[in-house]
Amino acid sequence: SHPAGCNPILILDVFEHAFMIDYGLKRADYIEAFFKNIDWKAAALGSVAMALLAAAGNMHNDVLDLAADRVNRPDRPLPSGAIHPRTALIAAVFLYLAAFACGRALGPHEGFLTASMGALLWLYNTHLKGMPVFGNLAVALLCALSIYLPELPHRPDHTLMPVLFAFLTTVAREVAKDAEDVAGDLAQGALTLP
């Protein structure tokens, strides 16, 4: 069977309805053809780009959250003094650039999406994080867009349900995290939910 308009995210349907018309009872031939259609370079670059972006955003966020983390998580590397904030910020910038390079290696659309996600992540860390609702929605959008990446530049026909699921569950998680961090957020002057 052929991937329709996107690179599969390694979801293989092996029920008979998936291969009987093209392969008869030859399930092994169907599985072999499936794995031959996967663009392993794209899968690796896309995965690495999103992992680097997440690492960059987390590191940048930790630098900016230092005051709150001294209250909420004093044993972490930055609040405990194990890593200097300037070192972490420089590493975050390099991770953002590496994420963009991986996205761009996939193609211009993917590079643009990765750069846009990096910009939104930077904006979240510097401005949106302390804003109720907007910060939560930005994080949820970032998680959802990472799932949409394999389907670019097409509409999210195959990834729509996972994108929506990621968006909605991330909003719920962000609200729960805000509830856990109220004391530290107040110490830093952030207005977050609830």
PDB file of C-alpha atoms in Angstrom:
ATOM      1  CA  SER A   1       0.000   0.000   0.000  1.00  0.00           C
ATOM      2  CA  HIS A   2       1.157   3.578  -0.571  1.00  0.00           C
ATOM      3  CA  PRO A   3       1.344   6.463   1.900  1.00  0.00           C
ATOM      4  CA  ALA A   4      -1.219   9.022   0.734  1.00  0.00           C
ATOM      5  CA  GLY A   5       0.354  12.464   0.594  1.00  0.00           C
ATOM      6  CA  CYS A   6       2.587  12.238   3.657  1.00  0.00           C
ATOM      7  CA  ASN A   7       5.343  10.271   5.299  1.00  0.00           C
ATOM      8  CA  PRO A   8       3.846   7.717   7.690  1.00  0.00           C
ATOM      9  CA  ILE A   9       4.649   7.946  11.368  1.00  0.00           C
ATOM     10  CA  LEU A  10       5.265   4.201  11.465  1.00  0.00           C
ATOM     11  CA  ILE A  11       1.651   3.175  11.795  1.00  0.00           C
ATOM     12  CA  LEU A  12       1.196  -0.135  10.019  1.00  0.00           C
ATOM     13  CA  ASP A  13      -2.286  -1.561   9.512  1.00  0.00           C
ATOM     14  CA  VAL A  14      -1.918  -5.334   9.074  1.00  0.00           C
ATOM     15  CA  PHE A  15      -5.587  -6.258   9.020  1.00  0.00           C
ATOM     16  CA  GLU A  16      -6.620  -7.933   5.806  1.00  0.00           C
ATOM     17  CA  HIS A  17      -8.610  -4.944   4.530  1.00  0.00           C
ATOM     18  CA  ALA A  18      -5.361  -2.995   4.295  1.00  0.00           C
ATOM     19  CA  PHE A  19      -3.537  -5.289   1.871  1.00  0.00           C
ATOM     20  CA  MET A  20      -5.843  -7.899   0.312  1.00  0.00           C
ATOM     21  CA  ILE A  21      -6.647  -5.918  -2.854  1.00  0.00           C
ATOM     22  CA  ASP A  22      -2.985  -5.190  -3.705  1.00  0.00           C
ATOM     23  CA  TYR A  23      -1.209  -8.186  -2.153  1.00  0.00           C
ATOM     24  CA  GLY A  24      -3.761 -10.975  -1.763  1.00  0.00           C
ATOM     25  CA  LEU A  25      -2.713 -13.170   1.154  1.00  0.00           C
ATOM     26  CA  LYS A  26       0.921 -12.019   0.986  1.00  0.00           C
ATOM     27  CA  ARG A  27       1.055 -10.028   4.234  1.00  0.00           C
ATOM     28  CA  ALA A  28       4.880 -10.174   4.307  1.00  0.00           C
ATOM     29  CA  ASP A  29       5.082  -8.506   0.869  1.00  0.00           C
ATOM     30  CA  TYR A  30       2.748  -5.772   2.110  1.00  0.00           C
ATOM     31  CA  ILE A  31       4.882  -5.178   5.213  1.00  0.00           C
ATOM     32  CA  GLU A  32       8.063  -5.087   3.117  1.00  0.00           C
ATOM     33  CA  ALA A  33       6.512  -2.551   0.706  1.00  0.00           C
ATOM     34  CA  PHE A  34       5.348  -0.437   3.640  1.00  0.00           C
ATOM     35  CA  PHE A  35       8.849  -0.160   5.111  1.00  0.00           C
ATOM     36  CA  LYS A  36      10.342   0.612   1.701  1.00  0.00           C
ATOM     37  CA  ASN A  37       8.017   3.648   1.428  1.00  0.00           C
ATOM     38  CA  ILE A  38       9.212   5.257   4.640  1.00  0.00           C
ATOM     39  CA  ASP A  39      11.546   8.187   4.207  1.00  0.00           C
ATOM     40  CA  TRP A  40      13.909   7.327   7.073  1.00  0.00           C
ATOM     41  CA  LYS A  41      15.959  10.488   6.589  1.00  0.00           C
ATOM     42  CA  ALA A  42      12.850  12.662   6.901  1.00  0.00           C
ATOM     43  CA  ALA A  43      11.649  10.718   9.939  1.00  0.00           C
ATOM     44  CA  ALA A  44      15.026  11.115  11.636  1.00  0.00           C
ATOM     45  CA  LEU A  45      15.458  14.806  10.754  1.00  0.00           C
ATOM     46  CA  GLY A  46      11.914  15.667  11.799  1.00  0.00           C
ATOM     47  CA  SER A  47      12.270  13.823  15.093  1.00  0.00           C
ATOM     48  CA  VAL A  48      15.641  15.399  15.831  1.00  0.00           C
ATOM     49  CA  ALA A  49      14.365  18.885  14.898  1.00  0.00           C
ATOM     50  CA  MET A  50      11.445  18.604  17.320  1.00  0.00           C
ATOM     51  CA  ALA A  51      13.623  17.120  20.086  1.00  0.00           C
ATOM     52  CA  LEU A  52      16.166  19.936  19.691  1.00  0.00           C
ATOM     53  CA  LEU A  53      13.400  22.528  19.712  1.00  0.00           C
ATOM     54  CA  ALA A  54      11.929  21.065  22.899  1.00  0.00           C
ATOM     55  CA  ALA A  55      15.374  20.994  24.544  1.00  0.00           C
ATOM     56  CA  ALA A  56      16.067  24.602  23.494  1.00  0.00           C
ATOM     57  CA  GLY A  57      12.726  25.804  24.792  1.00  0.00           C
ATOM     58  CA  ASN A  58      13.093  23.955  28.087  1.00  0.00           C
ATOM     59  CA  MET A  59      16.608  25.284  28.630  1.00  0.00           C
ATOM     60  CA  HIS A  60      15.605  28.845  27.748  1.00  0.00           C
ATOM     61  CA  ASN A  61      12.552  28.529  30.011  1.00  0.00           C
ATOM     62  CA  ASP A  62      14.716  27.286  32.902  1.00  0.00           C
ATOM     63  CA  VAL A  63      16.980  30.337  32.582  1.00  0.00           C
ATOM     64  CA  LEU A  64      14.011  32.698  32.624  1.00  0.00           C
ATOM     65  CA  ASP A  65      12.283  30.768  35.454  1.00  0.00           C
ATOM     66  CA  LEU A  66      15.292  30.841  37.754  1.00  0.00           C
ATOM     67  CA  ALA A  67      13.581  32.903  40.477  1.00  0.00           C
ATOM     68  CA  ALA A  68      10.490  30.670  40.503  1.00  0.00           C
ATOM     69  CA  ASP A  69      12.560  27.495  40.371  1.00  0.00           C
ATOM     70  CA  ARG A  70      14.531  28.612  43.427  1.00  0.00           C
ATOM     71  CA  VAL A  71      11.187  28.286  45.250  1.00  0.00           C
ATOM     72  CA  ASN A  72       9.502  25.421  43.345  1.00  0.00           C
ATOM     73  CA  ARG A  73      12.498  23.259  42.327  1.00  0.00           C
ATOM     74  CA  PRO A  74      15.662  24.315  44.175  1.00  0.00           C
ATOM     75  CA  ASP A  75      17.422  21.009  43.465  1.00  0.00           C
ATOM     76  CA  ARG A  76      17.459  21.485  39.659  1.00  0.00           C
ATOM     77  CA  PRO A  77      20.790  22.314  37.940  1.00  0.00           C
ATOM     78  CA  LEU A  78      20.308  26.086  37.490  1.00  0.00           C
ATOM     79  CA  PRO A  79      18.807  26.962  40.908  1.00  0.00           C
ATOM     80  CA  SER A  80      21.346  24.726  42.653  1.00  0.00           C
ATOM     81  CA  GLY A  81      24.238  26.453  40.851  1.00  0.00           C
ATOM     82  CA  ALA A  82      25.434  23.337  38.999  1.00  0.00           C
ATOM     83  CA  ILE A  83      25.037  25.178  35.665  1.00  0.00           C
ATOM     84  CA  HIS A  84      25.552  28.906  35.152  1.00  0.00           C
ATOM     85  CA  PRO A  85      22.551  30.684  33.562  1.00  0.00           C
ATOM     86  CA  ARG A  86      24.690  32.233  30.807  1.00  0.00           C
ATOM     87  CA  THR A  87      25.997  28.794  29.808  1.00  0.00           C
ATOM     88  CA  ALA A  88      22.436  27.472  29.656  1.00  0.00           C
ATOM     89  CA  LEU A  89      21.248  30.423  27.553  1.00  0.00           C
ATOM     90  CA  ILE A  90      24.099  30.018  25.041  1.00  0.00           C
ATOM     91  CA  ALA A  91      23.320  26.299  24.790  1.00  0.00           C
ATOM     92  CA  ALA A  92      19.638  27.103  24.245  1.00  0.00           C
ATOM     93  CA  VAL A  93      20.466  29.428  21.329  1.00  0.00           C
ATOM     94  CA  PHE A  94      22.624  26.735  19.711  1.00  0.00           C
ATOM     95  CA  LEU A  95      19.815  24.194  20.172  1.00  0.00           C
ATOM     96  CA  TYR A  96      17.298  26.558  18.538  1.00  0.00           C
ATOM     97  CA  LEU A  97      19.672  26.998  15.573  1.00  0.00           C
ATOM     98  CA  ALA A  98      20.308  23.253  15.294  1.00  0.00           C
ATOM     99  CA  ALA A  99      16.548  22.583  15.321  1.00  0.00           C
ATOM    100  CA  PHE A 100      16.051  25.080  12.498  1.00  0.00           C
ATOM    101  CA  ALA A 101      18.912  23.505  10.508  1.00  0.00           C
ATOM    102  CA  CYS A 102      17.309  20.049  10.809  1.00  0.00           C
ATOM    103  CA  GLY A 103      13.902  21.422   9.815  1.00  0.00           C
ATOM    104  CA  ARG A 104      15.400  23.277   6.859  1.00  0.00           C
ATOM    105  CA  ALA A 105      17.210  20.127   5.748  1.00  0.00           C
ATOM    106  CA  LEU A 106      13.757  18.557   5.333  1.00  0.00           C
ATOM    107  CA  GLY A 107      12.626  21.343   3.013  1.00  0.00           C
ATOM    108  CA  PRO A 108      11.567  24.985   2.913  1.00  0.00           C
ATOM    109  CA  HIS A 109       8.099  24.408   4.404  1.00  0.00           C
ATOM    110  CA  GLU A 110       9.483  22.317   7.226  1.00  0.00           C
ATOM    111  CA  GLY A 111      12.249  24.859   7.838  1.00  0.00           C
ATOM    112  CA  PHE A 112       9.685  27.660   7.987  1.00  0.00           C
ATOM    113  CA  LEU A 113       7.482  25.702  10.402  1.00  0.00           C
ATOM    114  CA  THR A 114      10.449  24.844  12.630  1.00  0.00           C
ATOM    115  CA  ALA A 115      11.617  28.475  12.664  1.00  0.00           C
ATOM    116  CA  SER A 116       8.069  29.666  13.383  1.00  0.00           C
ATOM    117  CA  MET A 117       7.752  27.165  16.211  1.00  0.00           C
ATOM    118  CA  GLY A 118      11.093  28.348  17.592  1.00  0.00           C
ATOM    119  CA  ALA A 119       9.914  31.960  17.438  1.00  0.00           C
ATOM    120  CA  LEU A 120       6.644  31.074  19.187  1.00  0.00           C
ATOM    121  CA  LEU A 121       8.565  29.145  21.825  1.00  0.00           C
ATOM    122  CA  TRP A 122      10.878  32.128  22.397  1.00  0.00           C
ATOM    123  CA  LEU A 123       7.830  34.427  22.587  1.00  0.00           C
ATOM    124  CA  TYR A 124       6.182  32.062  25.055  1.00  0.00           C
ATOM    125  CA  ASN A 125       9.266  31.985  27.264  1.00  0.00           C
ATOM    126  CA  THR A 126       9.758  35.752  27.228  1.00  0.00           C
ATOM    127  CA  HIS A 127       6.186  37.113  27.176  1.00  0.00           C
ATOM    128  CA  LEU A 128       3.310  34.628  27.013  1.00  0.00           C
ATOM    129  CA  LYS A 129       4.271  32.338  29.884  1.00  0.00           C
ATOM    130  CA  GLY A 130       2.979  34.724  32.515  1.00  0.00           C
ATOM    131  CA  MET A 131      -0.271  35.407  30.693  1.00  0.00           C
ATOM    132  CA  PRO A 132      -3.257  33.262  31.629  1.00  0.00           C
ATOM    133  CA  VAL A 133      -4.709  31.291  28.719  1.00  0.00           C
ATOM    134  CA  PHE A 134      -2.359  32.666  26.014  1.00  0.00           C
ATOM    135  CA  GLY A 135       0.671  30.867  27.422  1.00  0.00           C
ATOM    136  CA  ASN A 136      -1.270  27.631  27.800  1.00  0.00           C
ATOM    137  CA  LEU A 137      -2.564  27.862  24.231  1.00  0.00           C
ATOM    138  CA  ALA A 138       0.918  28.595  22.844  1.00  0.00           C
ATOM    139  CA  VAL A 139       2.382  25.455  24.448  1.00  0.00           C
ATOM    140  CA  ALA A 140      -0.549  23.363  23.213  1.00  0.00           C
ATOM    141  CA  LEU A 141      -0.143  24.744  19.688  1.00  0.00           C
ATOM    142  CA  LEU A 142       3.568  23.897  19.709  1.00  0.00           C
ATOM    143  CA  CYS A 143       2.840  20.298  20.713  1.00  0.00           C
ATOM    144  CA  ALA A 144       0.150  19.993  18.050  1.00  0.00           C
ATOM    145  CA  LEU A 145       2.336  21.454  15.282  1.00  0.00           C
ATOM    146  CA  SER A 146       5.080  18.925  15.968  1.00  0.00           C
ATOM    147  CA  ILE A 147       2.607  16.178  15.048  1.00  0.00           C
ATOM    148  CA  TYR A 148       1.547  18.011  11.887  1.00  0.00           C
ATOM    149  CA  LEU A 149       5.161  18.332  10.625  1.00  0.00           C
ATOM    150  CA  PRO A 150       5.212  15.059   8.586  1.00  0.00           C
ATOM    151  CA  GLU A 151       2.180  16.141   6.579  1.00  0.00           C
ATOM    152  CA  LEU A 152       3.549  19.499   5.453  1.00  0.00           C
ATOM    153  CA  PRO A 153       2.803  21.257   3.110  1.00  0.00           C
ATOM    154  CA  HIS A 154      -0.573  19.495   2.837  1.00  0.00           C
ATOM    155  CA  ARG A 155      -3.700  19.884   4.956  1.00  0.00           C
ATOM    156  CA  PRO A 156      -3.663  17.714   8.091  1.00  0.00           C
ATOM    157  CA  ASP A 157      -5.899  14.988   6.612  1.00  0.00           C
ATOM    158  CA  HIS A 158      -4.026  12.138   8.285  1.00  0.00           C
ATOM    159  CA  THR A 159      -2.822  13.925  11.391  1.00  0.00           C
ATOM    160  CA  LEU A 160      -5.911  15.982  12.257  1.00  0.00           C
ATOM    161  CA  MET A 161      -7.184  13.757  15.071  1.00  0.00           C
ATOM    162  CA  PRO A 162      -3.739  13.292  16.707  1.00  0.00           C
ATOM    163  CA  VAL A 163      -3.120  17.057  16.350  1.00  0.00           C
ATOM    164  CA  LEU A 164      -6.415  17.863  18.077  1.00  0.00           C
ATOM    165  CA  PHE A 165      -5.765  15.264  20.771  1.00  0.00           C
ATOM    166  CA  ALA A 166      -2.289  16.686  21.434  1.00  0.00           C
ATOM    167  CA  PHE A 167      -3.652  20.224  21.563  1.00  0.00           C
ATOM    168  CA  LEU A 168      -6.491  19.474  23.976  1.00  0.00           C
ATOM    169  CA  THR A 169      -4.527  17.209  26.327  1.00  0.00           C
ATOM    170  CA  THR A 170      -1.680  19.718  26.445  1.00  0.00           C
ATOM    171  CA  VAL A 171      -4.062  22.525  27.416  1.00  0.00           C
ATOM    172  CA  ALA A 172      -5.317  20.322  30.271  1.00  0.00           C
ATOM    173  CA  ARG A 173      -1.758  19.483  31.337  1.00  0.00           C
ATOM    174  CA  GLU A 174      -0.705  23.136  31.255  1.00  0.00           C
ATOM    175  CA  VAL A 175      -3.605  24.153  33.502  1.00  0.00           C
ATOM    176  CA  ALA A 176      -2.697  21.371  35.952  1.00  0.00           C
ATOM    177  CA  LYS A 177       0.969  22.470  35.939  1.00  0.00           C
ATOM    178  CA  ASP A 178      -0.084  26.067  36.625  1.00  0.00           C
ATOM    179  CA  ALA A 179      -1.987  24.852  39.681  1.00  0.00           C
ATOM    180  CA  GLU A 180       1.155  23.104  40.989  1.00  0.00           C
ATOM    181  CA  ASP A 181       3.411  26.144  40.550  1.00  0.00           C
ATOM    182  CA  VAL A 182       1.227  28.908  42.029  1.00  0.00           C
ATOM    183  CA  ALA A 183       3.651  29.865  44.835  1.00  0.00           C
ATOM    184  CA  GLY A 184       6.706  30.130  42.579  1.00  0.00           C
ATOM    185  CA  ASP A 185       4.776  31.911  39.835  1.00  0.00           C
ATOM    186  CA  LEU A 186       3.538  34.513  42.312  1.00  0.00           C
ATOM    187  CA  ALA A 187       7.106  34.984  43.569  1.00  0.00           C
ATOM    188  CA  GLN A 188       8.162  35.725  39.983  1.00  0.00           C
ATOM    189  CA  GLY A 189       5.151  37.969  39.317  1.00  0.00           C
ATOM    190  CA  ALA A 190       3.516  35.671  36.784  1.00  0.00           C
ATOM    191  CA  LEU A 191      -0.261  35.595  36.466  1.00  0.00           C
ATOM    192  CA  THR A 192      -1.206  32.063  35.476  1.00  0.00           C
ATOM    193  CA  LEU A 193      -4.215  29.782  35.735  1.00  0.00           C
ATOM    194  CA  PRO A 194      -6.072  28.893  37.918  1.00  0.00           C
TER     195      PRO A 194
END
